[in-house]
Amino acid sequence: MAQAHEAGTAHDSDHSVENPHGISAYARALTVACRTMIRPAGELVPVNALSMPIAQTVINSLAKLRPAPRGVEREQVRLNGFRMEIVRPAGARKSLRDGAIMYMHGGGFFLCGLDTHRPVVASIARRTGLPVVSIEYRQIPETDIAGSVDDCLTAYRWLLAHGVPAARIVFAGDSAGGYMTFATALRARDAGLPVPAGLVGLCPALDLDCTEKRAHPNYRRDSLIPLSALESVVKIGAEVGGRLDPTLSPVNNVLVGLPPALLIVAEDEVLRRDSEIMAQRLAASGVPATLEIWRGQVHAFMAIFPNMPESRAALAHVARFVRARVESESVARTA
């Protein structure tokens, strides 16, 4: 079972770090590239209903230039209005009913999809030996953030209808996909559906209100995410009449009844505060939660470059958590 770690306050400097003894050259290079090129570009280009589709087209076109991940097999599934892709380890004999991971990609609620996140999805499939169902949910401006959650809940219902026990399903996602991970679990619980076996948030966005993040030192330290871009996305995709419903943020919901959670964040990223708050509130609600902090990494590092040394180590932790959650159900059934 995952252990409950109580995160520190917003300004604590005393915390445990998963990689205290050094940062790889790959991670250093990625940080420099983000700080000197990607973040400045993000600060210059306004985020609005006109720029979003253009950015989406550019990012997805670039993603298609990468070679396909090795060692996996892929199957496309189309549901009402969106696609899914089932990624299995090559030659794997396990069916979905033996256990599955439902993966929700990141991208700030308006970017990315199956193509951009296939490498990290494939890495998780190979490491766990389980099929990973990658969800290409509709995004802003096609729908609002609540509509994206609707699609993820539809995908979960699809898995349940195909005979996959909820106790053998783990939700996972990075950044905005981490939001989908928790929001979908909460929606499932509130709809009377069984909750999944576990939740994995990789640098997740869990609080749409940016007040706490603006007060955190990482507001200026983050080498990738300009907070103004996230605030623009929230205005377009969540606010109604200039007001943000607090219950749209997973951290503000009743968390009792959620399954064990693993939260992995970069030490200096602006979304670290979201995971600290969530870890505290999960522990207070009696939900086992583990918070891992990684030094010298950029936001969603394991999804951007799954083959970096730190990414491989973090994804190994994800695989261990997933196997423990799925196997605990097998033990329970045979006990």
Coordinates of C-alpha atoms in Angstrom, one line a residue:
M1 CA 0.0 0.0 0.0
A2 CA 1.2 3.5 -0.7
Q3 CA 2.4 5.4 2.3
A4 CA 1.0 8.7 3.4
H5 CA 3.5 11.5 3.2
E6 CA 2.5 14.9 4.5
A7 CA 3.8 17.6 2.3
G8 CA 5.3 20.8 3.6
T9 CA 3.8 24.3 3.5
A10 CA 4.1 26.5 0.5
H11 CA 7.4 28.0 1.6
D12 CA 9.1 25.0 3.2
S13 CA 12.6 24.4 2.0
D14 CA 13.0 21.2 4.1
H15 CA 11.7 18.3 2.0
S16 CA 12.8 14.9 0.8
V17 CA 14.0 14.6 -2.8
E18 CA 14.0 11.5 -4.9
N19 CA 17.3 12.2 -6.7
P20 CA 19.4 14.2 -4.2
H21 CA 22.8 13.0 -5.5
G22 CA 22.9 14.6 -9.0
I23 CA 21.1 15.7 -12.1
S24 CA 21.7 14.1 -15.4
A25 CA 23.2 16.0 -18.4
Y26 CA 20.0 15.3 -20.3
A27 CA 17.9 16.9 -17.6
R28 CA 20.2 19.9 -17.5
A29 CA 20.0 20.4 -21.2
L30 CA 16.2 20.1 -21.2
T31 CA 16.0 22.7 -18.5
V32 CA 18.2 25.1 -20.4
A33 CA 16.1 24.6 -23.6
C34 CA 12.9 25.2 -21.7
R35 CA 14.2 28.3 -19.9
T36 CA 15.7 30.0 -23.0
M37 CA 13.3 29.0 -25.7
I38 CA 10.1 27.3 -24.8
R39 CA 9.0 29.5 -21.8
P40 CA 9.9 32.8 -23.5
A41 CA 7.9 31.7 -26.6
G42 CA 4.9 30.8 -24.3
E43 CA 5.0 34.2 -22.7
L44 CA 5.1 36.0 -26.1
V45 CA 2.2 34.1 -27.8
P46 CA -1.2 34.9 -26.3
V47 CA -3.4 31.9 -25.4
N48 CA -6.8 32.4 -26.9
A49 CA -9.4 30.6 -29.0
L50 CA -7.6 31.5 -32.2
S51 CA -4.1 30.5 -31.2
M52 CA -5.1 27.2 -29.6
P53 CA -6.0 25.3 -32.7
I54 CA -2.8 26.5 -34.5
A55 CA -0.6 25.4 -31.6
Q56 CA -2.4 22.1 -31.5
T57 CA -1.7 21.5 -35.2
V58 CA 1.9 22.4 -34.9
I59 CA 2.6 20.2 -31.9
N60 CA 0.8 17.2 -33.3
S61 CA 2.5 17.5 -36.7
L62 CA 5.9 17.6 -35.0
A63 CA 5.0 14.6 -32.8
K64 CA 4.2 12.5 -35.9
L65 CA 7.8 13.0 -37.1
R66 CA 9.2 10.9 -34.3
P67 CA 9.7 7.2 -34.8
A68 CA 7.0 4.9 -33.4
P69 CA 7.9 3.4 -30.0
R70 CA 9.3 -0.1 -30.2
G71 CA 8.1 -3.2 -28.3
V72 CA 4.4 -2.4 -28.3
E73 CA 1.3 -3.1 -30.3
R74 CA -1.5 -0.5 -30.9
E75 CA -5.2 -0.8 -31.4
Q76 CA -7.4 2.2 -32.2
V77 CA -10.9 2.6 -30.7
R78 CA -13.3 5.4 -31.6
L79 CA -16.0 6.5 -29.1
N80 CA -18.6 9.3 -29.4
G81 CA -16.5 12.3 -30.5
F82 CA -13.0 11.2 -29.5
R83 CA -10.4 8.5 -30.0
M84 CA -8.6 6.0 -27.7
E85 CA -5.6 3.9 -28.4
I86 CA -4.9 0.6 -26.6
V87 CA -1.1 0.2 -26.3
R88 CA 0.1 -3.3 -25.3
P89 CA 3.6 -4.8 -24.8
A90 CA 4.4 -6.7 -28.0
G91 CA 3.3 -10.3 -27.7
A92 CA 1.5 -9.7 -24.4
R93 CA -1.1 -12.3 -23.7
K94 CA -2.9 -10.4 -21.0
S95 CA -6.4 -9.0 -21.8
L96 CA -7.9 -5.8 -20.6
R97 CA -9.7 -7.9 -18.0
D98 CA -6.4 -8.8 -16.4
G99 CA -5.8 -5.2 -15.6
A100 CA -5.4 -1.9 -17.4
I101 CA -4.1 1.6 -17.0
M102 CA -6.3 4.5 -18.3
Y103 CA -3.9 7.2 -19.3
M104 CA -4.9 10.9 -19.9
H105 CA -2.4 13.0 -21.6
G106 CA -1.3 16.5 -20.6
G107 CA -1.1 19.6 -22.7
G108 CA -2.6 22.5 -20.8
F109 CA -6.2 21.4 -21.6
F110 CA -5.8 22.4 -25.3
L111 CA -2.7 20.7 -26.6
C112 CA -1.4 17.2 -27.4
G113 CA -3.0 13.8 -27.9
L114 CA -2.3 10.2 -28.8
D115 CA 0.7 11.1 -31.0
T116 CA 2.5 13.3 -28.5
H117 CA 2.2 11.0 -25.6
R118 CA 2.7 7.6 -27.3
P119 CA 6.3 7.3 -26.0
V120 CA 5.4 7.7 -22.3
V121 CA 2.3 5.5 -22.8
A122 CA 4.5 2.8 -24.4
S123 CA 7.0 3.0 -21.7
I124 CA 4.4 2.5 -19.0
A125 CA 2.9 -0.5 -21.0
R126 CA 6.4 -2.1 -21.3
R127 CA 7.2 -1.5 -17.6
T128 CA 4.0 -2.8 -16.2
G129 CA 3.2 -5.5 -18.8
L130 CA -0.3 -4.2 -18.9
P131 CA -2.4 -2.6 -21.7
V132 CA -2.5 1.2 -21.4
V133 CA -5.7 2.8 -22.8
S134 CA -4.7 6.3 -23.9
I135 CA -7.6 8.8 -24.1
E136 CA -7.6 11.6 -26.7
Y137 CA -10.4 13.5 -25.0
R138 CA -11.9 16.6 -26.6
Q139 CA -10.2 19.9 -25.5
I140 CA -10.6 23.6 -25.5
P141 CA -11.9 25.3 -27.6
E142 CA -13.9 22.4 -28.9
T143 CA -15.3 21.8 -25.4
D144 CA -14.7 23.2 -21.9
I145 CA -12.7 21.4 -19.2
A146 CA -15.8 19.8 -17.8
G147 CA -16.5 18.4 -21.3
S148 CA -13.0 16.9 -21.3
V149 CA -13.8 15.1 -18.0
D150 CA -17.0 13.8 -19.6
D151 CA -15.0 12.1 -22.3
C152 CA -12.7 10.5 -19.7
L153 CA -15.7 9.3 -17.8
T154 CA -17.1 7.8 -21.0
A155 CA -13.8 6.0 -21.5
Y156 CA -14.0 4.6 -18.0
R157 CA -17.5 3.4 -18.5
W158 CA -16.3 1.7 -21.8
L159 CA -13.7 -0.2 -19.8
L160 CA -16.2 -1.3 -17.2
A161 CA -18.7 -2.3 -19.9
H162 CA -15.9 -4.5 -21.5
G163 CA -15.6 -6.5 -18.3
V164 CA -12.5 -4.8 -16.8
P165 CA -13.0 -4.8 -13.0
A166 CA -12.6 -1.3 -11.5
A167 CA -10.3 -2.8 -8.9
R168 CA -7.9 -3.7 -11.7
I169 CA -7.8 -0.3 -13.4
V170 CA -5.4 2.5 -12.5
F171 CA -5.9 6.1 -13.7
A172 CA -2.8 8.0 -14.7
G173 CA -2.0 11.3 -16.4
D174 CA 0.5 14.1 -16.6
S175 CA -0.2 17.9 -16.2
A176 CA -3.8 18.5 -17.4
G177 CA -4.1 14.7 -17.7
G178 CA -3.3 14.6 -14.0
Y179 CA -6.3 16.9 -13.5
M180 CA -8.4 14.4 -15.6
T181 CA -7.1 11.5 -13.5
F182 CA -8.5 13.0 -10.2
A183 CA -11.5 14.7 -11.7
T184 CA -12.7 11.6 -13.5
A185 CA -12.2 9.5 -10.3
L186 CA -14.3 12.0 -8.4
R187 CA -17.0 12.1 -11.1
A188 CA -17.1 8.3 -11.1
R189 CA -17.5 8.1 -7.4
D190 CA -20.2 10.7 -7.4
A191 CA -22.0 8.9 -10.2
G192 CA -22.2 5.7 -8.1
L193 CA -19.5 3.9 -10.2
P194 CA -16.8 1.9 -8.5
V195 CA -13.6 3.9 -8.2
P196 CA -10.4 2.6 -9.8
A197 CA -7.6 0.8 -7.9
G198 CA -5.2 3.7 -7.9
L199 CA -4.4 7.2 -9.1
V200 CA -1.1 8.4 -10.6
G201 CA -0.6 12.2 -11.1
L202 CA 2.5 13.1 -13.0
C203 CA 3.1 16.9 -12.3
P204 CA -0.7 17.2 -12.1
A205 CA -2.7 20.4 -12.3
L206 CA -5.2 20.0 -9.4
D207 CA -6.2 23.5 -8.5
L208 CA -7.5 25.7 -11.3
D209 CA -7.3 28.8 -9.0
C210 CA -3.8 30.1 -9.4
T211 CA -3.7 32.2 -6.2
E212 CA -1.7 29.7 -4.2
K213 CA 0.7 29.2 -7.2
R214 CA 1.3 33.0 -7.5
A215 CA 2.3 33.1 -3.9
H216 CA 4.7 30.2 -4.2
P217 CA 8.5 30.8 -4.9
N218 CA 8.2 28.5 -7.9
Y219 CA 6.1 31.1 -9.6
R220 CA 9.4 32.6 -10.9
R221 CA 11.5 29.4 -10.7
D222 CA 9.5 27.3 -13.2
S223 CA 11.6 27.0 -16.4
L224 CA 8.6 25.8 -18.6
I225 CA 5.2 27.1 -17.6
P226 CA 4.3 30.8 -17.6
L227 CA 1.4 31.0 -15.1
S228 CA -0.3 33.6 -17.2
A229 CA -0.9 31.0 -19.9
L230 CA -2.6 28.7 -17.4
E231 CA -4.7 31.5 -16.1
S232 CA -5.8 32.3 -19.7
V233 CA -6.8 28.7 -20.3
V234 CA -8.8 28.6 -17.1
K235 CA -10.7 31.8 -18.1
I236 CA -11.6 30.2 -21.4
G237 CA -12.3 26.6 -20.3
A238 CA -13.7 26.9 -16.8
E239 CA -14.9 30.4 -15.8
V240 CA -18.5 31.3 -16.2
G241 CA -19.2 35.0 -16.2
G242 CA -15.8 35.7 -14.8
R243 CA -16.3 33.3 -11.9
L244 CA -14.5 30.0 -11.3
D245 CA -16.5 27.3 -9.5
P246 CA -14.1 26.1 -6.7
T247 CA -15.5 22.5 -7.0
L248 CA -14.0 22.2 -10.5
S249 CA -10.6 21.9 -8.8
P250 CA -10.0 18.3 -7.4
V251 CA -8.2 19.7 -4.3
N252 CA -11.5 21.4 -3.2
N253 CA -13.7 18.3 -3.3
V254 CA -14.5 15.7 -0.7
L255 CA -11.8 13.2 -1.2
V256 CA -13.0 10.4 1.1
G257 CA -13.5 7.2 -0.9
L258 CA -10.7 7.8 -3.4
P259 CA -8.1 5.1 -3.9
P260 CA -4.4 5.3 -3.0
A261 CA -2.6 7.9 -5.0
L262 CA 1.0 8.5 -6.2
L263 CA 2.0 12.1 -7.0
I264 CA 5.3 12.9 -8.8
V265 CA 6.4 16.5 -9.3
A266 CA 9.5 18.6 -10.2
E267 CA 11.0 20.5 -7.3
D268 CA 10.9 23.9 -8.9
E269 CA 7.8 23.7 -11.1
V270 CA 4.9 26.0 -10.4
L271 CA 2.4 23.1 -10.2
R272 CA 4.3 21.6 -7.2
R273 CA 2.0 23.4 -4.9
D274 CA -1.1 21.6 -6.3
S275 CA 0.4 18.3 -5.4
E276 CA 1.4 19.5 -1.9
I277 CA -2.1 20.6 -1.2
M278 CA -3.6 17.4 -2.6
A279 CA -1.2 15.2 -0.6
Q280 CA -2.2 17.0 2.6
R281 CA -5.9 16.8 1.9
L282 CA -5.8 13.1 0.9
A283 CA -3.9 12.2 4.1
A284 CA -6.5 14.2 6.1
S285 CA -9.3 12.3 4.4
G286 CA -7.7 8.9 5.2
V287 CA -6.6 8.2 1.6
P288 CA -3.0 6.8 1.3
A289 CA -0.9 9.2 -0.8
T290 CA 2.8 9.3 -1.7
L291 CA 4.3 12.6 -2.9
E292 CA 7.6 12.4 -4.7
I293 CA 9.7 15.5 -5.5
W294 CA 12.4 15.4 -8.2
R295 CA 15.3 17.8 -8.3
G296 CA 16.5 19.6 -11.5
Q297 CA 13.6 18.5 -13.6
V298 CA 11.1 20.5 -15.7
H299 CA 7.3 20.1 -15.5
A300 CA 6.1 16.8 -16.9
F301 CA 9.7 15.7 -17.6
M302 CA 8.8 12.0 -17.7
A303 CA 6.2 12.6 -20.4
I304 CA 8.4 15.0 -22.5
F305 CA 11.4 12.6 -22.6
P306 CA 10.6 9.2 -21.1
N307 CA 14.1 7.9 -21.8
M308 CA 16.0 10.4 -19.6
P309 CA 17.6 8.7 -16.6
E310 CA 15.3 10.5 -14.1
S311 CA 12.3 9.8 -16.3
R312 CA 13.1 6.1 -16.4
A313 CA 13.5 6.1 -12.6
A314 CA 10.2 7.9 -12.1
L315 CA 8.3 5.7 -14.5
A316 CA 9.8 2.6 -12.7
H317 CA 8.1 4.0 -9.5
V318 CA 4.9 4.4 -11.4
A319 CA 5.1 0.8 -12.6
R320 CA 5.8 -0.5 -9.1
F321 CA 2.7 1.4 -7.8
V322 CA 0.5 0.2 -10.6
R323 CA 1.5 -3.4 -10.1
A324 CA 1.0 -3.2 -6.4
R325 CA -2.5 -1.8 -6.8
V326 CA -3.5 -4.4 -9.4
E327 CA -1.9 -7.3 -7.7
S328 CA -3.5 -6.4 -4.4
E329 CA -6.9 -7.1 -6.0
S330 CA -5.6 -10.5 -7.2
V331 CA -4.5 -11.4 -3.6
A332 CA -7.9 -10.2 -2.2
R333 CA -9.8 -12.5 -4.7
T334 CA -7.8 -15.5 -3.8
A335 CA -7.6 -15.0 0.0

